[in-house]
Short mmCIF file of C-alpha atoms in Angstrom, two decimals:
data_model
loop_
_atom_site.label_atom_id
_atom_site.label_comp_id
_atom_site.label_asym_id
_atom_site.label_seq_id
_atom_site.Cartn_x
_atom_site.Cartn_y
_atom_site.Cartn_z
CA UNK Z 1 -7.79 -8.67 16.36
CA UNK Z 2 -8.34 -5.04 15.32
CA UNK Z 3 -5.70 -2.46 16.12
CA UNK Z 4 -6.24 1.25 16.77
CA UNK Z 5 -5.45 3.50 13.82
CA UNK Z 6 -4.81 6.43 16.15
CA UNK Z 7 -2.18 4.53 18.13
CA UNK Z 8 -0.13 3.48 15.12
CA UNK Z 9 -0.33 6.29 12.59
CA UNK Z 10 2.40 8.34 14.29
CA UNK Z 11 4.95 5.55 13.75
CA UNK Z 12 4.87 5.62 9.98
CA UNK Z 13 7.86 7.31 8.38
CA UNK Z 14 9.12 5.33 5.37
CA UNK Z 15 7.76 6.28 1.95
CA UNK Z 16 7.84 4.49 -1.39
CA UNK Z 17 6.62 6.58 -4.34
CA UNK Z 18 5.74 5.89 -7.97
CA UNK Z 19 3.40 7.66 -10.40
CA UNK Z 20 0.29 5.82 -11.59
CA UNK Z 21 -2.91 6.70 -13.43
CA UNK Z 22 -5.82 8.57 -11.84
CA UNK Z 23 -8.56 6.55 -10.15
CA UNK Z 24 -11.68 6.06 -12.21
CA UNK Z 25 -13.54 3.67 -9.89
CA UNK Z 26 -13.34 2.07 -6.48
CA UNK Z 27 -10.41 0.13 -5.14
CA UNK Z 28 -11.70 -3.31 -4.19
CA UNK Z 29 -10.87 -6.59 -2.51
CA UNK Z 30 -10.00 -8.61 -5.62
CA UNK Z 31 -9.07 -11.77 -3.72
CA UNK Z 32 -8.86 -13.02 -0.17
CA UNK Z 33 -8.28 -16.27 1.65
CA UNK Z 34 -8.63 -16.84 5.37
CA UNK Z 35 -9.36 -14.09 7.89
CA UNK Z 36 -9.30 -10.58 6.43
CA UNK Z 37 -10.83 -7.65 8.29
CA UNK Z 38 -11.49 -4.01 7.51
CA UNK Z 39 -11.70 -1.39 10.27
CA UNK Z 40 -13.61 1.66 9.04
CA UNK Z 41 -14.08 4.27 11.74
CA UNK Z 42 -16.02 2.46 14.47
CA UNK Z 43 -17.24 -0.21 12.04
CA UNK Z 44 -15.60 -3.64 11.70
CA UNK Z 45 -16.16 -5.43 8.39
CA UNK Z 46 -15.28 -8.92 7.21
CA UNK Z 47 -13.74 -8.96 3.73
CA UNK Z 48 -15.77 -10.05 0.73
CA UNK Z 49 -14.96 -10.29 -2.98
CA UNK Z 50 -15.56 -6.94 -4.65
CA UNK Z 51 -15.84 -5.01 -1.38
CA UNK Z 52 -14.88 -1.37 -1.98
CA UNK Z 53 -11.92 -0.07 0.02
CA UNK Z 54 -12.40 3.49 1.24
CA UNK Z 55 -10.09 6.29 2.34
CA UNK Z 56 -8.84 5.64 5.86
CA UNK Z 57 -9.68 1.93 5.91
CA UNK Z 58 -7.40 -0.31 7.93
CA UNK Z 59 -7.00 -3.77 6.40
CA UNK Z 60 -5.70 -6.67 8.46
CA UNK Z 61 -4.94 -10.29 7.56
CA UNK Z 62 -4.89 -13.08 10.11
CA UNK Z 63 -2.65 -16.12 10.34
CA UNK Z 64 -2.47 -18.19 7.12
CA UNK Z 65 -4.44 -15.46 5.32
CA UNK Z 66 -3.92 -13.39 2.16
CA UNK Z 67 -5.61 -10.36 0.61
CA UNK Z 68 -5.24 -8.67 -2.77
CA UNK Z 69 -6.49 -5.12 -3.29
CA UNK Z 70 -6.97 -3.94 -6.86
CA UNK Z 71 -7.02 -0.22 -7.55
CA UNK Z 72 -8.85 1.34 -10.46
CA UNK Z 73 -5.49 2.03 -12.12
CA UNK Z 74 -4.90 -1.73 -12.30
CA UNK Z 75 -2.23 -1.56 -9.61
CA UNK Z 76 -2.42 -4.33 -7.01
CA UNK Z 77 -1.38 -4.79 -3.40
CA UNK Z 78 -0.96 -8.22 -1.84
CA UNK Z 79 -0.94 -8.55 1.94
CA UNK Z 80 0.75 -11.57 3.46
CA UNK Z 81 -0.52 -13.15 6.67
CA UNK Z 82 -0.46 -11.13 9.90
CA UNK Z 83 -0.21 -7.85 8.02
CA UNK Z 84 -1.85 -4.51 8.81
CA UNK Z 85 -2.06 -1.57 6.40
CA UNK Z 86 -3.92 1.74 6.33
CA UNK Z 87 -5.30 2.78 2.95
CA UNK Z 88 -5.44 6.53 2.25
CA UNK Z 89 -6.98 7.56 -1.06
CA UNK Z 90 -6.43 11.26 -1.79
CA UNK Z 91 -7.17 13.33 -4.91
CA UNK Z 92 -3.62 13.13 -6.26
CA UNK Z 93 -2.11 10.24 -4.32
CA UNK Z 94 -2.79 6.83 -2.82
CA UNK Z 95 -0.87 6.27 0.40
CA UNK Z 96 -0.39 2.86 1.99
CA UNK Z 97 0.86 2.71 5.57
CA UNK Z 98 2.47 -0.67 6.30
CA UNK Z 99 1.96 -0.97 10.04
CA UNK Z 100 3.23 -4.52 10.38
CA UNK Z 101 3.77 -7.64 8.29
CA UNK Z 102 4.66 -7.77 4.60
CA UNK Z 103 3.30 -6.28 1.39
CA UNK Z 104 3.77 -6.86 -2.33
CA UNK Z 105 3.13 -3.83 -4.58
CA UNK Z 106 2.58 -4.16 -8.33
CA UNK Z 107 2.14 -0.62 -9.63
CA UNK Z 108 1.39 0.57 -13.16
CA UNK Z 109 3.94 2.95 -14.69
CA UNK Z 110 1.46 5.59 -15.83
CA UNK Z 111 1.78 9.30 -15.13
CA UNK Z 112 -0.78 11.33 -13.24
CA UNK Z 113 -1.06 9.90 -9.74
CA UNK Z 114 1.40 9.27 -6.90
CA UNK Z 115 1.53 6.02 -4.94
CA UNK Z 116 3.36 5.64 -1.64
CA UNK Z 117 4.05 2.93 0.94
CA UNK Z 118 5.15 4.07 4.39
CA UNK Z 119 6.99 2.20 7.13
CA UNK Z 120 9.31 3.54 9.83
CA UNK Z 121 12.58 5.36 9.44
CA UNK Z 122 13.48 5.52 5.73
CA UNK Z 123 12.29 6.82 2.35
CA UNK Z 124 12.33 4.68 -0.80
CA UNK Z 125 11.55 6.28 -4.16
CA UNK Z 126 10.39 3.81 -6.79
CA UNK Z 127 11.57 3.92 -10.41
CA UNK Z 128 9.73 0.77 -11.41
CA UNK Z 129 6.66 -1.28 -10.84
CA UNK Z 130 7.05 -4.26 -8.54
CA UNK Z 131 8.60 -4.52 -5.09
CA UNK Z 132 8.22 -6.28 -1.74
CA UNK Z 133 8.54 -4.73 1.72
CA UNK Z 134 8.46 -6.50 5.08
CA UNK Z 135 9.27 -6.14 8.73
CA UNK Z 136 12.02 -8.45 9.96
CA UNK Z 137 13.35 -9.25 13.39
CA UNK Z 138 13.75 -6.73 16.18
CA UNK Z 139 17.46 -7.17 16.87
CA UNK Z 140 17.93 -3.60 18.11
CA UNK Z 141 15.36 -1.09 19.39
CA UNK Z 142 13.36 -1.06 16.16
CA UNK Z 143 12.60 -3.89 13.72
CA UNK Z 144 14.65 -4.42 10.58
CA UNK Z 145 12.95 -3.58 7.29
CA UNK Z 146 13.52 -5.70 4.17
CA UNK Z 147 12.91 -4.49 0.64
CA UNK Z 148 13.54 -6.25 -2.66
CA UNK Z 149 12.77 -5.32 -6.24
CA UNK Z 150 11.30 -7.62 -8.86
CA UNK Z 151 11.03 -5.00 -11.60
CA UNK Z 152 12.53 -1.52 -11.95
CA UNK Z 153 14.64 0.30 -9.35
CA UNK Z 154 14.06 1.72 -5.86
CA UNK Z 155 16.04 4.53 -4.27
CA UNK Z 156 16.16 4.10 -0.47
CA UNK Z 157 16.94 7.05 1.78
CA UNK Z 158 17.30 7.52 5.53
CA UNK Z 159 16.16 11.09 6.29
CA UNK Z 160 17.73 11.12 9.74
CA UNK Z 161 21.24 10.41 8.38
CA UNK Z 162 20.91 11.43 4.73
CA UNK Z 163 22.19 7.99 3.62
CA UNK Z 164 20.76 6.59 0.39
CA UNK Z 165 21.22 3.67 -1.98
CA UNK Z 166 19.71 2.52 -5.28
CA UNK Z 167 18.27 -1.00 -5.30
CA UNK Z 168 18.10 -2.48 -8.80
CA UNK Z 169 15.89 -5.19 -10.26
CA UNK Z 170 16.79 -8.56 -8.72
CA UNK Z 171 18.44 -6.97 -5.67
CA UNK Z 172 17.42 -6.72 -2.05
CA UNK Z 173 18.36 -4.62 0.94
CA UNK Z 174 17.90 -4.54 4.70
CA UNK Z 175 17.47 -1.44 6.83
CA UNK Z 176 18.91 -2.65 10.14
CA UNK Z 177 17.01 -1.26 13.10
CA UNK Z 178 15.25 1.00 10.60
CA UNK Z 179 18.33 3.24 10.41
CA UNK Z 180 21.28 1.50 8.67
CA UNK Z 181 21.28 0.49 5.02
CA UNK Z 182 22.94 -2.70 3.85
CA UNK Z 183 24.53 -2.88 0.42
CA UNK Z 184 22.01 -3.94 -2.25
CA UNK Z 185 22.74 -7.31 -3.80
CA UNK Z 186 21.11 -10.55 -4.87
CA UNK Z 187 19.72 -12.63 -2.00
CA UNK Z 188 18.85 -16.27 -2.63
CA UNK Z 189 15.85 -16.14 -0.26
CA UNK Z 190 14.04 -13.81 -2.67
CA UNK Z 191 13.83 -16.63 -5.23
CA UNK Z 192 11.08 -18.15 -3.06
CA UNK Z 193 8.81 -15.09 -3.15
CA UNK Z 194 5.49 -15.57 -4.94
CA UNK Z 195 4.91 -12.34 -6.87
CA UNK Z 196 1.60 -13.45 -8.40
CA UNK Z 197 -1.41 -11.28 -7.51
CA UNK Z 198 -3.89 -12.84 -9.97
CA UNK Z 199 -5.55 -16.11 -8.86
CA UNK Z 200 -6.44 -16.91 -12.47
CA UNK Z 201 -2.71 -17.28 -13.14
CA UNK Z 202 -1.98 -19.63 -10.23
CA UNK Z 203 -1.59 -19.67 -6.44
CA UNK Z 204 -1.52 -16.24 -4.79
CA UNK Z 205 -0.46 -17.04 -1.22
CA UNK Z 206 3.19 -16.46 -0.30
CA UNK Z 207 4.71 -18.55 2.49
CA UNK Z 208 8.26 -17.24 2.28
CA UNK Z 209 9.91 -16.80 5.69
CA UNK Z 210 12.37 -14.01 6.40
CA UNK Z 211 14.47 -16.61 8.24
CA UNK Z 212 16.10 -17.18 4.84
CA UNK Z 213 17.01 -13.50 4.67
CA UNK Z 214 18.95 -13.71 7.92
CA UNK Z 215 20.58 -16.95 6.84
CA UNK Z 216 21.80 -15.13 3.72
CA UNK Z 217 23.27 -12.41 5.92
CA UNK Z 218 25.14 -14.89 8.09
CA UNK Z 219 26.45 -16.81 5.09
CA UNK Z 220 27.72 -13.59 3.54
CA UNK Z 221 29.32 -12.30 6.76
CA UNK Z 222 27.25 -9.12 7.05
CA UNK Z 223 27.18 -9.29 10.85
#
């Protein structure tokens, strides 16, 4: 179930950045359902409500499982099922490495601290607070990456080619094979995403399939 941090860290190249407030307390598991595991050095820990997340922790969700991490800034991360992230908490920045799966980020717009999400091949700079990032199908040598914005704007760049595009609120984009940007636009499949990260406000789990994303592409003649 657990995956080696050393074997995956070299693959992480995509960065999403937004400024948030400084940490004043621990980041914690605010909610979980199903199988959620933390790999901390040589230690393997089962998730529990209120469990502190430490620098370097690898968090993994199993099938039909969900986890929400709340940072001291009030920002929240929601991991869908079969997702693996690495949490790096540094003095001036929190870095999230999305190794596989899908992640919702709801980030406070407060100055003083950087926040980044990394996945292969591209760089996305956030000018807003809420976005979703996921791995799609492996059609070419590397998997597609999907990103959509619920609030604010995200600038996506491909360092290898220098290509970039601005994704606005309500728009989505695919990075085909991790190297080619699609044009940002509204995708109907994103209407099914569950952005809620607070169980007191309703269901938290998101069951949206990226099959709908590829159906949108076919219907709109992107291939």
